[in-house]
Short mmCIF file of C-alpha atoms and ligand atoms in Angstrom, two decimals:
data_model
loop_
_atom_site.label_atom_id
_atom_site.label_comp_id
_atom_site.label_asym_id
_atom_site.label_seq_id
_atom_site.Cartn_x
_atom_site.Cartn_y
_atom_site.Cartn_z
CA MET W 27 91.76 35.14 11.26
CA LYS W 28 94.42 32.45 11.69
CA ILE W 29 93.90 29.97 14.50
CA ILE W 30 97.22 30.95 16.04
CA TYR W 31 96.03 34.56 16.52
CA GLN W 32 92.64 33.47 17.76
CA GLN W 33 94.30 31.32 20.39
CA ILE W 34 96.73 34.05 21.45
CA ILE W 35 93.92 36.59 21.79
CA SER W 36 91.70 34.27 23.78
CA PHE W 37 94.51 33.18 26.10
CA VAL W 38 95.76 36.72 26.70
CA THR W 39 92.22 37.97 27.35
CA LEU W 40 91.61 35.19 29.83
CA LEU W 41 94.94 35.79 31.55
CA THR W 42 94.42 39.56 31.80
CA ILE W 43 90.90 39.21 33.18
CA THR W 44 92.09 36.70 35.77
CA LEU W 45 95.05 38.84 36.83
CA VAL W 46 93.03 42.06 37.00
CA ILE W 47 90.26 40.49 39.07
CA THR W 48 92.77 38.86 41.43
CA SER W 49 94.83 42.05 41.80
CA VAL W 50 91.84 44.31 42.39
CA SER W 51 90.33 42.06 45.03
CA PHE W 52 93.74 41.58 46.65
CA ILE W 53 94.36 45.34 46.82
CA GLN W 54 90.84 45.97 48.12
CA SER W 55 91.11 43.46 50.91
CA THR W 56 94.58 44.66 51.88
CA ARG W 57 93.30 48.22 52.00
CA ARG W 58 90.32 47.18 54.14
CA LEU W 59 92.55 45.24 56.48
CA VAL W 60 94.99 48.12 56.90
CA TYR W 61 92.21 50.61 57.62
CA SER W 62 90.44 48.30 60.01
CA ASN W 63 93.67 47.73 61.98
CA THR W 64 94.32 51.45 62.13
CA TRP W 65 90.78 52.14 63.36
CA THR W 66 91.03 49.50 66.07
CA GLN W 67 94.26 51.06 67.24
CA LEU W 68 92.85 54.59 67.21
CA GLU W 69 89.84 53.34 69.15
CA SER W 70 92.12 51.86 71.81
CA TYR W 71 93.84 55.26 72.20
CA ALA W 72 90.44 56.93 72.59
CA ASP W 73 89.43 54.33 75.20
CA ALA W 74 92.70 54.90 77.11
CA LEU W 75 92.09 58.67 77.06
CA GLN W 76 88.55 58.25 78.37
CA GLU W 77 89.52 55.79 81.07
CA ASN W 78 92.47 57.70 82.54
CA GLY W 79 91.86 61.23 81.33
CA TRP W 80 89.19 62.15 83.95
CA ASN W 81 89.29 62.82 87.63
CA ARG W 82 86.20 62.46 89.76
CA ILE W 83 85.67 65.52 91.97
CA GLY W 84 82.60 64.91 94.07
CA ASN W 85 79.98 63.82 91.59
CA VAL W 86 81.54 65.61 88.63
CA LEU W 87 84.23 64.46 86.21
CA GLN W 88 87.05 66.88 85.38
CA PRO W 89 89.68 66.34 82.64
CA ASN W 90 93.02 65.02 83.92
CA ARG W 91 95.20 67.45 82.05
CA THR W 92 98.50 65.92 83.07
CA PHE W 93 97.58 62.54 81.68
CA ILE W 94 96.09 64.04 78.54
CA LEU W 95 99.25 66.04 77.86
CA GLU W 96 101.45 63.03 78.43
CA MET W 97 99.29 61.08 76.06
CA GLN W 98 99.47 63.86 73.49
CA ASN W 99 103.26 63.92 73.57
CA LEU W 100 103.40 60.18 73.27
CA LEU W 101 101.02 59.99 70.33
CA ILE W 102 102.46 62.91 68.36
CA SER W 103 105.66 60.96 67.93
CA GLN W 104 103.56 58.35 66.13
CA ASP W 105 101.84 61.01 64.05
CA VAL W 106 98.59 60.45 65.93
CA HIS W 107 96.47 63.42 67.05
CA PHE W 108 93.32 63.73 69.10
CA VAL W 109 90.64 66.28 70.02
CA ILE W 110 88.26 66.08 72.95
CA TYR W 111 84.87 67.69 72.44
CA ASN W 112 82.61 68.50 75.41
CA SER W 113 78.93 67.69 75.48
CA GLU W 114 78.26 71.01 73.75
CA ASN W 115 80.30 70.04 70.67
CA LEU W 116 83.08 72.44 71.65
CA PRO W 117 86.70 71.32 71.35
CA ILE W 118 88.14 71.49 74.88
CA PHE W 119 91.45 69.81 74.14
CA PRO W 120 94.07 70.60 72.97
CA THR W 121 93.89 74.03 74.53
CA ASN W 122 94.82 75.72 71.29
CA ALA W 123 91.85 74.05 69.61
CA GLY W 124 90.33 77.36 68.70
CA ALA W 125 91.17 76.78 65.02
CA ILE W 126 89.23 73.59 65.08
CA SER W 127 85.60 73.68 64.13
CA SER W 128 82.82 71.72 65.79
CA ILE W 129 81.60 68.38 64.48
CA SER W 130 79.01 68.72 61.72
CA GLY W 131 75.36 68.39 62.71
CA SER W 132 74.54 65.02 61.18
CA THR W 133 77.71 63.37 62.55
CA TRP W 134 77.01 64.88 65.98
CA ASN W 135 73.49 63.45 65.98
CA GLN W 136 74.79 59.99 65.27
CA LEU W 137 77.32 60.38 68.08
CA LEU W 138 74.53 61.45 70.46
CA ASN W 139 72.87 58.14 69.62
CA GLY W 140 75.97 56.36 70.88
CA LYS W 141 77.40 55.45 67.51
CA THR W 142 81.18 55.31 66.94
CA ILE W 143 82.06 56.82 63.58
CA ARG W 144 85.00 55.69 61.49
CA VAL W 145 86.27 57.81 58.61
CA SER W 146 88.97 56.94 56.17
CA LYS W 147 89.41 60.54 54.99
CA THR W 148 89.07 63.21 57.64
CA PRO W 149 87.27 66.40 56.62
CA LYS W 150 89.59 69.36 56.79
CA LYS W 151 89.79 71.45 59.91
CA THR W 152 88.11 68.98 62.20
CA VAL W 153 91.45 67.66 63.43
CA PRO W 154 94.50 69.55 64.50
CA THR W 155 97.25 68.81 62.04
CA GLU W 156 99.60 70.89 60.04
CA ARG W 157 99.53 68.41 57.22
CA GLN W 158 96.00 68.74 56.04
CA HIS W 159 96.89 67.72 52.51
CA ILE W 160 97.72 64.21 53.63
CA ASP W 161 94.93 61.65 53.81
CA GLN W 162 93.85 60.93 57.32
CA THR W 163 92.01 58.15 59.01
CA ALA W 164 89.99 58.90 62.09
CA ILE W 165 87.43 57.72 64.61
CA TYR W 166 84.88 59.67 66.60
CA LYS W 167 83.73 57.94 69.76
CA PRO W 168 81.16 59.31 72.24
CA TYR W 169 81.45 58.51 76.00
CA PHE W 170 78.56 58.72 78.44
CA TYR W 171 78.50 59.19 82.21
CA ASN W 172 75.27 58.62 84.10
CA ASN W 173 73.43 58.34 80.77
CA LYS W 174 74.57 61.80 79.76
CA LEU W 175 77.08 62.57 77.06
CA LEU W 176 80.39 63.26 78.76
CA CYS W 177 82.56 63.90 75.72
CA VAL W 178 83.44 62.87 72.17
CA ILE W 179 87.04 61.88 71.47
CA ALA W 180 88.30 62.17 67.90
CA VAL W 181 91.58 60.39 67.19
CA THR W 182 93.29 60.75 63.82
CA SER W 183 96.31 59.34 62.13
CA SER W 184 98.04 59.85 58.78
CA VAL W 185 97.62 57.03 56.27
CA GLN W 186 100.57 58.07 54.19
CA GLY W 187 102.62 54.97 55.03
CA VAL W 188 99.70 52.69 54.48
CA GLN W 189 99.05 54.15 51.07
CA LYS W 190 102.64 53.90 50.09
CA ASN W 191 102.58 50.20 50.90
CA ILE W 192 99.43 49.73 48.88
CA GLN W 193 100.98 51.63 45.98
CA ASN W 194 104.03 49.37 46.17
CA ILE W 195 101.82 46.30 46.03
CA GLU W 196 99.94 47.80 43.10
CA SER W 197 103.05 48.51 41.07
CA ASN W 198 104.50 45.07 41.84
CA LEU W 199 101.28 43.48 40.71
CA LEU W 200 101.31 45.52 37.52
CA LEU W 201 104.85 44.38 36.81
CA ALA W 202 103.84 40.78 37.48
CA ILE W 203 100.92 41.14 35.07
CA VAL W 204 103.16 42.53 32.34
CA ILE W 205 105.89 39.91 32.77
CA SER W 206 103.55 36.93 33.09
CA SER W 207 101.50 38.14 30.10
CA ALA W 208 104.67 38.41 28.02
CA VAL W 209 105.84 34.93 29.06
CA ALA W 210 102.36 33.54 28.45
CA VAL W 211 102.22 35.11 24.98
CA VAL W 212 105.57 33.55 24.07
CA ILE W 213 104.52 30.10 25.34
CA ILE W 214 101.13 30.33 23.66
CA TYR W 215 102.77 31.46 20.44
CA LEU W 216 105.12 28.48 20.46
CA LEU W 217 102.33 26.02 21.27
CA SER W 218 99.92 27.52 18.75
CA ASN W 219 102.62 27.58 16.13
CA LEU W 220 103.30 23.90 16.71
CA GLN W 221 99.60 23.11 16.36
CA SER W 222 99.29 25.30 13.28
CA ARG W 223 102.15 23.43 11.67
CA ARG W 224 100.46 20.11 12.40
CA ILE W 225 97.15 21.39 11.00
CA ASN W 226 98.91 22.71 7.90
CA ARG W 227 100.57 19.34 7.43
CA MET W 228 97.13 17.76 7.46
CA ARG W 229 95.86 20.32 4.96
CA ARG W 230 98.69 19.49 2.60
CA ALA W 231 97.97 15.78 3.01
CA THR W 232 94.27 16.36 2.30
CA LYS W 233 95.20 18.17 -0.89
CA GLU W 234 97.44 15.27 -1.89
CA ILE W 235 94.58 12.84 -1.32
CA SER W 236 92.14 14.90 -3.33
CA ALA W 237 94.75 14.95 -6.09
CA GLY W 238 94.66 11.13 -6.03
CA ASN W 239 97.83 10.36 -4.09
CA TYR W 240 96.70 7.87 -1.44
CA ASP W 241 100.21 7.00 -0.29
CA VAL W 242 100.47 10.08 1.89
CA VAL W 243 101.06 9.30 5.59
CA ILE W 244 101.01 11.85 8.42
CA PRO W 245 103.56 11.12 11.18
CA VAL W 246 101.86 10.17 14.45
CA THR W 247 103.66 10.81 17.76
CA ASN W 248 103.07 9.26 21.16
CA THR W 249 101.19 12.23 22.62
CA LYS W 250 97.55 11.45 23.10
CA ASP W 251 96.07 14.75 21.96
CA GLU W 252 93.18 15.32 19.57
CA LEU W 253 95.39 16.31 16.64
CA ASN W 254 97.33 13.09 16.99
CA GLY W 255 94.06 11.18 17.04
CA LEU W 256 92.97 13.06 13.95
CA SER W 257 96.26 12.21 12.19
CA HIS W 258 95.75 8.58 13.09
CA ASP W 259 92.18 8.62 11.72
CA PHE W 260 93.42 10.46 8.65
CA ASN W 261 96.02 7.77 7.95
CA ASN W 262 93.35 5.11 8.34
CA MET W 263 91.11 7.02 5.98
CA SER W 264 93.80 7.33 3.32
CA LYS W 265 94.58 3.63 3.68
CA ASN W 266 90.90 2.75 3.27
CA LEU W 267 90.58 5.13 0.33
CA LYS W 268 93.57 3.50 -1.29
CA GLU W 269 92.05 0.06 -0.84
CA ALA W 270 88.67 1.25 -2.07
CA ASN W 271 90.31 2.79 -5.08
CA LEU W 272 92.23 -0.38 -5.85
CA GLU W 273 89.01 -2.36 -5.50
CA ILE W 274 87.27 0.02 -7.93
CA GLU W 275 90.14 -0.43 -10.36
CA ARG W 276 89.97 -4.20 -9.95
CA GLN W 277 86.21 -4.18 -10.50
CA GLU W 278 86.61 -1.99 -13.54
CA GLU W 279 89.28 -4.30 -14.93
CA ARG W 280 87.06 -7.31 -14.27
CA ARG W 281 84.12 -5.66 -15.93
CA ARG W 282 86.22 -4.73 -18.92
CA GLN W 283 87.63 -8.26 -19.15
CA PHE W 284 84.17 -9.74 -18.76
CA MET W 285 82.76 -7.59 -21.55
CA ALA W 286 85.64 -8.53 -23.87
CA ASP W 287 85.42 -12.24 -23.03
CA ALA W 288 81.64 -12.40 -23.22
CA ALA W 289 81.66 -10.61 -26.57
CA HIS W 290 84.36 -12.95 -27.81
CA GLU W 291 82.49 -16.04 -26.64
CA MET W 292 79.25 -14.91 -28.21
CA ARG W 293 80.75 -13.92 -31.50
CA THR W 294 81.39 -17.50 -32.69
CA PRO W 295 77.84 -18.85 -32.27
CA LEU W 296 76.34 -15.59 -33.48
CA THR W 297 78.54 -15.62 -36.59
CA THR W 298 77.59 -19.25 -37.26
CA ILE W 299 73.88 -18.52 -36.84
CA ASN W 300 74.15 -15.40 -38.98
CA GLY W 301 75.96 -17.27 -41.75
CA LEU W 302 73.38 -20.05 -41.75
CA LEU W 303 70.48 -17.56 -41.73
CA GLU W 304 72.00 -15.69 -44.67
CA GLY W 305 72.46 -19.00 -46.53
CA LEU W 306 68.81 -19.83 -45.90
CA ALA W 307 67.65 -16.34 -46.91
CA TYR W 308 69.50 -16.43 -50.24
CA ASP W 309 68.67 -20.10 -50.84
CA ALA W 310 72.37 -20.90 -50.86
CA ILE W 311 71.84 -24.04 -48.80
CA PRO W 312 70.70 -27.13 -50.65
CA GLU W 313 67.35 -28.53 -49.54
CA GLU W 314 68.85 -31.70 -48.00
CA GLU W 315 71.28 -29.64 -45.88
CA LYS W 316 68.61 -27.34 -44.45
CA GLY W 317 67.62 -29.68 -41.62
CA LYS W 318 71.25 -29.97 -40.55
CA SER W 319 71.66 -26.16 -40.66
CA ILE W 320 68.63 -25.62 -38.46
CA ASP W 321 70.00 -28.25 -36.05
CA LEU W 322 73.30 -26.42 -35.91
CA MET W 323 71.55 -23.11 -35.28
CA ARG W 324 69.56 -24.67 -32.42
CA LYS W 325 72.78 -26.02 -30.90
CA GLU W 326 74.48 -22.65 -31.19
CA THR W 327 71.46 -20.90 -29.67
CA SER W 328 71.45 -23.33 -26.70
CA ARG W 329 75.12 -22.68 -26.31
CA LEU W 330 74.42 -18.95 -26.15
CA ILE W 331 71.64 -19.49 -23.62
CA LYS W 332 73.96 -21.70 -21.54
CA LEU W 333 76.65 -19.04 -21.70
CA VAL W 334 74.28 -16.32 -20.53
CA ASN W 335 72.83 -18.51 -17.76
CA GLU W 336 76.25 -19.56 -16.49
CA ASN W 337 77.43 -15.98 -16.48
CA LEU W 338 74.41 -14.91 -14.47
CA ASP W 339 74.88 -17.86 -12.13
CA TYR W 340 78.55 -17.05 -11.66
CA GLU W 341 77.82 -13.41 -10.80
CA ARG W 342 75.06 -14.41 -8.38
CA ILE W 343 77.37 -16.81 -6.55
CA ARG W 344 80.29 -14.40 -6.57
CA THR W 345 78.25 -11.56 -5.12
CA ASN W 346 76.73 -13.84 -2.47
CA GLN W 347 73.26 -13.56 -3.88
CA ILE W 348 72.45 -17.22 -3.62
CA LYS W 349 71.53 -18.84 -0.33
CA LEU W 350 72.82 -22.31 0.46
CA ASN W 351 70.45 -24.75 2.05
CA LYS W 352 73.04 -26.84 3.87
CA THR W 353 72.12 -30.17 5.40
CA THR W 354 74.00 -33.28 6.40
CA PHE W 355 73.37 -36.12 3.94
CA ASP W 356 75.04 -39.34 2.79
CA SER W 357 77.71 -38.47 0.21
CA THR W 358 78.12 -42.13 -0.81
CA GLU W 359 74.60 -42.36 -2.08
CA ALA W 360 74.86 -39.02 -3.85
CA LEU W 361 78.09 -40.02 -5.63
CA GLN W 362 76.67 -43.42 -6.61
CA ASN W 363 73.65 -41.67 -8.14
CA ILE W 364 75.86 -39.29 -10.11
CA ALA W 365 77.98 -42.18 -11.44
CA PHE W 366 74.84 -43.99 -12.50
CA GLN W 367 73.43 -40.84 -14.13
CA LEU W 368 76.59 -40.20 -16.18
CA GLU W 369 77.22 -43.82 -17.21
CA LYS W 370 75.61 -43.42 -20.61
CA LYS W 371 77.40 -40.19 -21.38
CA ALA W 372 80.76 -41.70 -20.37
CA ALA W 373 80.12 -44.73 -22.56
CA GLU W 374 79.69 -42.40 -25.54
CA SER W 375 83.35 -41.45 -25.07
CA GLY W 376 84.33 -45.06 -24.45
CA ASP W 377 84.77 -44.31 -20.74
CA THR W 378 83.55 -46.01 -17.59
CA ILE W 379 82.46 -44.02 -14.55
CA LYS W 380 82.35 -45.68 -11.15
CA TYR W 381 81.96 -44.95 -7.47
CA LEU W 382 84.72 -46.74 -5.55
CA PRO W 383 84.87 -49.06 -3.71
CA GLU W 384 82.16 -50.58 -5.82
CA HIS W 385 80.92 -53.25 -3.42
CA GLU W 386 80.98 -51.38 -0.11
CA SER W 387 77.86 -49.56 -1.09
CA ALA W 388 76.47 -49.75 2.43
CA LYS W 389 79.14 -47.56 3.98
CA LYS W 390 77.59 -44.17 4.58
CA ILE W 391 79.79 -41.08 4.71
CA PRO W 392 77.99 -37.93 5.87
CA ILE W 393 78.69 -34.59 4.25
CA TYR W 394 77.47 -31.12 5.21
CA ALA W 395 76.48 -29.20 2.06
CA ASP W 396 73.65 -27.87 -0.09
CA TYR W 397 72.55 -31.10 -1.82
CA ASP W 398 71.70 -29.57 -5.22
CA ARG W 399 74.85 -27.44 -5.33
CA PHE W 400 76.99 -30.44 -4.30
CA VAL W 401 75.56 -32.49 -7.16
CA GLU W 402 76.10 -29.53 -9.52
CA VAL W 403 79.78 -29.30 -8.49
CA VAL W 404 80.50 -33.03 -8.88
CA ILE W 405 78.62 -33.31 -12.18
CA ASN W 406 80.54 -30.35 -13.54
CA ILE W 407 83.89 -31.90 -12.68
CA ALA W 408 82.80 -35.36 -13.85
CA ASN W 409 81.59 -33.89 -17.16
CA ASN W 410 85.00 -32.35 -17.69
CA ALA W 411 86.57 -35.71 -16.92
CA ILE W 412 84.38 -37.43 -19.52
CA GLN W 413 85.04 -34.63 -21.97
CA PHE W 414 88.81 -34.87 -21.68
CA THR W 415 89.13 -38.67 -21.40
CA LYS W 416 88.96 -41.06 -24.29
CA ASP W 417 88.47 -44.78 -23.54
CA GLY W 418 89.49 -44.39 -19.97
CA ASN W 419 88.16 -44.59 -16.43
CA ILE W 420 86.58 -42.02 -14.20
CA THR W 421 86.34 -42.75 -10.49
CA LEU W 422 84.43 -41.02 -7.70
CA LYS W 423 85.57 -41.55 -4.08
CA ASN W 424 84.82 -40.17 -0.65
CA GLU W 425 86.30 -40.43 2.85
CA ARG W 426 86.13 -38.75 6.26
CA GLY W 427 88.81 -36.29 7.22
CA PHE W 428 89.20 -34.35 10.48
CA LYS W 429 85.87 -32.52 10.83
CA GLU W 430 85.43 -32.64 7.06
CA THR W 431 84.46 -34.91 4.18
CA LYS W 432 86.81 -35.41 1.26
CA VAL W 433 85.51 -36.19 -2.26
CA THR W 434 87.81 -37.03 -5.19
CA ILE W 435 87.01 -37.23 -8.90
CA SER W 436 89.80 -38.78 -10.97
CA ASP W 437 90.17 -39.56 -14.66
CA THR W 438 92.76 -41.20 -16.89
CA GLY W 439 92.39 -38.58 -19.58
CA ILE W 440 94.64 -36.15 -21.37
CA GLY W 441 95.71 -34.25 -18.22
CA MET W 442 97.11 -30.74 -18.04
CA THR W 443 100.44 -29.02 -17.62
CA GLU W 444 101.24 -27.27 -14.35
CA GLU W 445 100.67 -23.91 -15.99
CA GLN W 446 97.25 -24.98 -17.24
CA THR W 447 96.12 -26.28 -13.82
CA LYS W 448 96.81 -22.83 -12.38
CA ASN W 449 94.50 -21.13 -14.84
CA ILE W 450 91.54 -23.47 -15.09
CA TRP W 451 89.64 -21.49 -12.38
CA ASP W 452 89.62 -18.34 -14.52
CA ARG W 453 86.46 -17.57 -16.39
CA TYR W 454 86.48 -18.52 -20.09
CA TYR W 455 89.75 -20.37 -19.66
CA LYS W 456 90.24 -23.36 -21.91
CA ALA W 457 93.55 -25.16 -21.70
CA ASP W 458 93.44 -25.87 -25.40
CA PRO W 459 91.23 -23.49 -27.35
CA SER W 460 91.15 -25.83 -30.36
CA ARG W 461 89.09 -28.25 -28.23
CA LYS W 462 86.39 -25.77 -27.50
CA ASN W 463 83.93 -27.09 -29.96
CA THR W 464 83.84 -30.56 -28.44
CA LYS W 465 80.53 -32.04 -27.56
CA TYR W 466 80.13 -30.85 -24.00
CA GLY W 467 82.25 -28.10 -22.53
CA GLU W 468 82.41 -24.88 -24.40
CA SER W 469 82.21 -21.74 -22.30
CA GLY W 470 85.13 -22.21 -19.90
CA LEU W 471 82.88 -21.10 -17.02
CA GLY W 472 82.26 -24.50 -15.39
CA LEU W 473 85.23 -24.57 -13.03
CA SER W 474 84.94 -20.89 -12.07
CA ILE W 475 81.41 -21.62 -10.86
CA VAL W 476 82.55 -24.83 -9.13
CA GLN W 477 85.28 -22.95 -7.29
CA GLN W 478 82.91 -20.18 -6.16
CA LEU W 479 80.38 -22.75 -4.91
CA VAL W 480 82.99 -24.66 -2.91
CA LYS W 481 84.26 -21.39 -1.41
CA LEU W 482 80.69 -20.47 -0.49
CA HIS W 483 80.51 -23.76 1.45
CA GLY W 484 83.67 -22.77 3.32
CA GLY W 485 85.40 -25.68 1.63
CA GLU W 486 88.48 -26.17 -0.53
CA ILE W 487 89.13 -27.45 -4.04
CA GLU W 488 92.42 -28.67 -5.45
CA VAL W 489 93.57 -30.22 -8.70
CA GLN W 490 96.44 -32.52 -9.55
CA SER W 491 97.14 -33.40 -13.15
CA LYS W 492 99.75 -34.91 -15.38
CA ILE W 493 99.78 -34.65 -19.14
CA ASP W 494 98.52 -37.88 -20.77
CA GLN W 495 98.06 -39.54 -17.37
CA GLY W 496 94.98 -37.96 -15.98
CA THR W 497 93.54 -35.46 -13.55
CA THR W 498 92.27 -35.65 -9.96
CA PHE W 499 90.06 -33.04 -8.34
CA THR W 500 89.90 -33.07 -4.54
CA LEU W 501 87.06 -31.38 -2.67
CA LEU W 502 86.93 -30.73 1.08
CA PHE W 503 83.61 -29.91 2.72
CA PRO W 504 83.82 -28.86 6.41
CA ASP W 505 81.29 -30.24 8.88
CA GLY W 506 78.55 -28.03 10.26
CA GLU W 507 78.67 -26.61 13.82
CA GLU W 508 76.27 -29.26 15.15
CA ASP W 509 78.43 -32.04 13.68
CA ASN W 510 81.47 -30.68 15.47
CA GLY W 511 79.73 -30.32 18.80
N1 ATP F 626 89.56 -33.40 -16.26
C1 ATP F 626 90.21 -32.54 -17.07
N2 ATP F 626 91.22 -32.95 -17.86
C2 ATP F 626 91.86 -32.09 -18.63
N3 ATP F 626 91.60 -30.79 -18.73
C3 ATP F 626 90.63 -30.31 -17.98
C4 ATP F 626 89.88 -31.14 -17.11
N4 ATP F 626 88.96 -30.36 -16.47
C5 ATP F 626 89.14 -29.12 -16.95
N5 ATP F 626 90.11 -29.04 -17.84
C6 ATP F 626 90.62 -27.87 -18.54
O1 ATP F 626 90.14 -26.70 -17.87
C7 ATP F 626 89.38 -25.89 -18.76
C8 ATP F 626 88.30 -25.19 -18.03
O2 ATP F 626 87.28 -26.06 -17.65
P1 ATP F 626 85.83 -25.52 -17.41
O3 ATP F 626 84.98 -26.62 -16.94
O4 ATP F 626 85.93 -24.33 -16.60
O5 ATP F 626 85.41 -25.06 -18.83
P2 ATP F 626 84.84 -25.91 -20.01
O6 ATP F 626 84.64 -27.31 -19.58
O7 ATP F 626 85.75 -25.68 -21.16
O8 ATP F 626 83.47 -25.18 -20.31
P3 ATP F 626 82.13 -25.28 -19.46
O9 ATP F 626 81.86 -23.95 -19.02
O10 ATP F 626 81.12 -25.81 -20.44
O11 ATP F 626 82.37 -26.26 -18.36
C9 ATP F 626 88.89 -26.83 -19.81
O12 ATP F 626 88.63 -26.15 -21.00
C10 ATP F 626 90.05 -27.79 -19.92
O13 ATP F 626 91.03 -27.29 -20.78
MG1 MG F 627 83.45 -27.93 -17.93
#
């Protein structure tokens, strides 16, 4: 069943039950009140009759007929009638009470015990009235004189008017129930319809999302109801799904690119090795060349191993799988060591590598980093510098910045164009592919790893380069919390 109908049914049921319970209890209490008032009044008439309706003659009480008749005339005009029974249960007044029967045995016994009896519907023939078909209300009250029953006075009155009033109230209430139910149904219908429309809008949006359209947005209003909250959450969900989907696409693209690049990078050494192996197998390589061929194969195999290791390293850094062991150490000493370590290699390219200023070796400059990773980063950049500089100079420098340490590695080598400097961080990128078989750098992974490592330190890396003039890499390593404090 549709929600709209469920809501209408539940609201109408609730409304009807409430109205019926209220009306019934209202009518009941009104009825009780009306009867109780009537009885009190009838009882006061009976008391008046008893008080003034007897004359004392010696020690005996005799009915005061004059007063009783006056009273009768007075009360008839109000549609009130009375009968006086003597102690023998015989009606003695009115005088024509012959048609009236005595009070029934059980009622009489209760009266003998001094109990006043109230009835809301008088049994026929016990009261003198021509209109027996009309509901009557009556009281029977016994009066005693010297501990002996003197008489019982029954006073009765028609309840026609009372009932008419109650009927009026009943029909008004019924009308109120019908009108308010109708109004309530209309209001509930409108409200439910509004909610149904909002729910349907969400259903359509859900279908859109499952069909892959993550751009769908449900309008959110200012009302703070649950459906609005749901719409808000829904929009957040679709936004997150969109981002997740884009990330999946990006990952997929990266994976695809990686597979293509890795395959491409591996093909060259593998082809070389394969060619040499075939040459050896078919004895196509002269004896004196064999040693050289094996050397070449070893070089190509190391290159493959390096490629695989760097790839693994890159992925581990990128996915945060490595843990940095950061400490504060003297960057001057570290840079001096690196320069010393690479001196021989630089000389092979006719280069010099120096830490500057050369003679202020005592000046310590602290840096907060993982020592091994820091050395790895600088060596990587310095190796590039040696690789792309012929008969030039490579300089390493450091200085303190604001809550950071700055390290620069400059060369006077071949430099790069602006376009090339933008791409050097990409994996497998080589500014000039024809240079890829130079002595040192081959895979194009070095700077991607360097960049990831610097990022992992919370630092920054920048490059400035000019064709044929040289290149400068600038590294910024932020201080640790304790250094700042
Ligand atoms: N100091 C430099 N001068 C000129 N070009 C540079 C310099 N450093 C890097 N490059 C350019 O950036 C490219 C990417 O460098 P990267 O270190 O990532 O790879 P690679 O040195 O070719 O290989 P490897 O993975 O062995 O380091 C280089 O191929 C080169 O073209
Ligand atoms: Mg390199």
